[in-house]
Coordinates of C-alpha atoms in Angstrom, one line a residue:
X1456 CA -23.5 15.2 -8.1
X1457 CA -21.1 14.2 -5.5
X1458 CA -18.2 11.9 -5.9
X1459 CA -15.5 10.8 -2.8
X1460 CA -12.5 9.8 -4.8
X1461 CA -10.1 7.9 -3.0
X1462 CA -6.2 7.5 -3.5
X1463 CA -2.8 7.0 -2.6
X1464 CA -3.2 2.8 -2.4
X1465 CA -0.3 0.3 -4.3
X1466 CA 2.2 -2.3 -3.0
X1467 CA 4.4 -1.5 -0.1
X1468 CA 6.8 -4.1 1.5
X1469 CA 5.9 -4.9 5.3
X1470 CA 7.0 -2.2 7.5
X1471 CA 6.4 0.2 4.9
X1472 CA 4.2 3.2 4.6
X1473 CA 1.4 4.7 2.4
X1474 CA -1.4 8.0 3.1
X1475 CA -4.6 7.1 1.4
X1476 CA -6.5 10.3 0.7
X1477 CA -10.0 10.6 -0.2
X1478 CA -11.5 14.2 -1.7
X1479 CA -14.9 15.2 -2.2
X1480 CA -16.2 17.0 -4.8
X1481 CA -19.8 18.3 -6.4
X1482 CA -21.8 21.2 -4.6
X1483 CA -21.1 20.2 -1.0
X1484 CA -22.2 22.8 2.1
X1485 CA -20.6 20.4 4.7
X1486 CA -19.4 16.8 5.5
X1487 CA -20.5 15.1 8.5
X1488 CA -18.2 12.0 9.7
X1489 CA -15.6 10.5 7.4
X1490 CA -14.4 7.3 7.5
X1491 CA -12.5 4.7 6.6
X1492 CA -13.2 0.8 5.8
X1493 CA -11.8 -2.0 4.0
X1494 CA -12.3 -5.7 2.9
X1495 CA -10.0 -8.3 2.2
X1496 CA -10.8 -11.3 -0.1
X1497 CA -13.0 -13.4 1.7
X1498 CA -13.9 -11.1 4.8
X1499 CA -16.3 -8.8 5.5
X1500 CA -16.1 -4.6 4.8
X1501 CA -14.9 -3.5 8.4
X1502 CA -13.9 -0.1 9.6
X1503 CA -10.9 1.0 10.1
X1504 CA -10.8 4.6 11.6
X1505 CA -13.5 7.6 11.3
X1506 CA -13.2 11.1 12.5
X1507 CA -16.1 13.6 13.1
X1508 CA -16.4 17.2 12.2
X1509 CA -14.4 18.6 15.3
X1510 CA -11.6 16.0 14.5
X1511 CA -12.3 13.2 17.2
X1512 CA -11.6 9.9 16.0
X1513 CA -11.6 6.1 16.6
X1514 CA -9.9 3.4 15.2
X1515 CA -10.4 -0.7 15.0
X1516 CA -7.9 -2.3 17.4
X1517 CA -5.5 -3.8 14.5
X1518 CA -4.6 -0.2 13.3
X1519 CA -4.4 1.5 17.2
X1520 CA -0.7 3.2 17.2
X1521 CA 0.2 2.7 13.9
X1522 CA -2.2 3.9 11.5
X1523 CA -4.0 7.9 11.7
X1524 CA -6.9 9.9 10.4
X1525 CA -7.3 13.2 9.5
X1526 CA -9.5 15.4 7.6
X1527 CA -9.1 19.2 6.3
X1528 CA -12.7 20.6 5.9
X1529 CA -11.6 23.1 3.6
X1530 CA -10.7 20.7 0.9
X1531 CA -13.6 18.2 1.8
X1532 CA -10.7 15.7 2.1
X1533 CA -10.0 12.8 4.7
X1534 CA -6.7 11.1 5.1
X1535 CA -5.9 8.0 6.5
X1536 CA -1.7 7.8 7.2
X1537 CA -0.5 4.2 7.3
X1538 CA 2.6 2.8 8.9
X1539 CA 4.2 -0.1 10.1
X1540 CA 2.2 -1.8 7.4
X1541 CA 1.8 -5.2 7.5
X1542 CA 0.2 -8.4 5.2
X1543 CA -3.0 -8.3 7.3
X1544 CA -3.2 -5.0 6.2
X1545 CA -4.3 -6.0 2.8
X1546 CA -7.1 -4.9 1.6
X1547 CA -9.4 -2.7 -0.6
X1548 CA -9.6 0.6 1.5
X1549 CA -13.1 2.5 1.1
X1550 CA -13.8 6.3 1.7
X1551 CA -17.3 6.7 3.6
X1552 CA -19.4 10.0 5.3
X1553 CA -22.2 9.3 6.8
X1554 CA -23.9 12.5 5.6
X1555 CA -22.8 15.1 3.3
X1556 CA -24.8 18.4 2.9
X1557 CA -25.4 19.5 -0.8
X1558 CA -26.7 22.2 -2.4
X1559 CA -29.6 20.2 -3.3
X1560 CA -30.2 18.5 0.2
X1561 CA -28.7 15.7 2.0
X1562 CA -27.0 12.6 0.7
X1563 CA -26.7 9.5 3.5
X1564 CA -24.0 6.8 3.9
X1565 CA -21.7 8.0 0.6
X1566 CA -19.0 5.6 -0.4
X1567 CA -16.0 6.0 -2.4
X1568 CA -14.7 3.3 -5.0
X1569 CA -11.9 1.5 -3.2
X1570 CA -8.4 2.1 -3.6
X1571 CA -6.5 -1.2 -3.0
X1572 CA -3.7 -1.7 -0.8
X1573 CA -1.0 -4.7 -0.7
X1574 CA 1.6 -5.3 1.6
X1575 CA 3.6 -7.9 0.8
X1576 CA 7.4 -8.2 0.2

């Protein structure tokens, strides 16, 4: 069975930083694009930042500059590196891969269980 486990979340004051990280775990071959989304109350999930397998990445506008993903495929693990946090930045932050290779076959469009950030002084 695979699990992502996200965290690293909590209160921070505005201007403030936090890393998020997010491990993998269960019989896993390989991980195909991680991610990271969130959702505030009353807004939709939206992504945040995602990085393939050979470390390319994108982010949503909001974060460009001051936010940055990474991931070490030998610990299964992505990492999202938050700073210059501000209010709009608060939000439920979700782990995703679009496909993981298991032992067992393939699992699609795998989500963590949120690990809540708040920014807010």
């Amino acid at each position: 069975q695979v699990q992502l486990v996200e965290s690293g979340g909590g209160l921070v004051q505005p201007g403030g930083s936090l890393r998020l990280s997010c491990a993998a775990s269960g019989t896993i071959r390989s991980i195909n694009v991680m991610g990271w989304y969130r959702q505030a109350p009353g807004k939709e999930r939206e992504l945040v930042a995602r990085i393939s397998t050979s470390g390319s990445s994108i982010y949503t506008e909001s974060v460009k500059g001051r936010f940055t993903i990474s991931r070490d495929n030998t610990k299964n693990t992505v990492y999202l590196q938050m700073n210059s946090l501000k209010p709009e930045d608060t939000a439920v932050y979700y782990c995703n891969t679009d496909k993981i290779r298991t032992a067992q076959g393939y699992v699609y469009n795998y989500w963590g269980q949120g690990t809540q950030v708040t920014v807010s002084s």
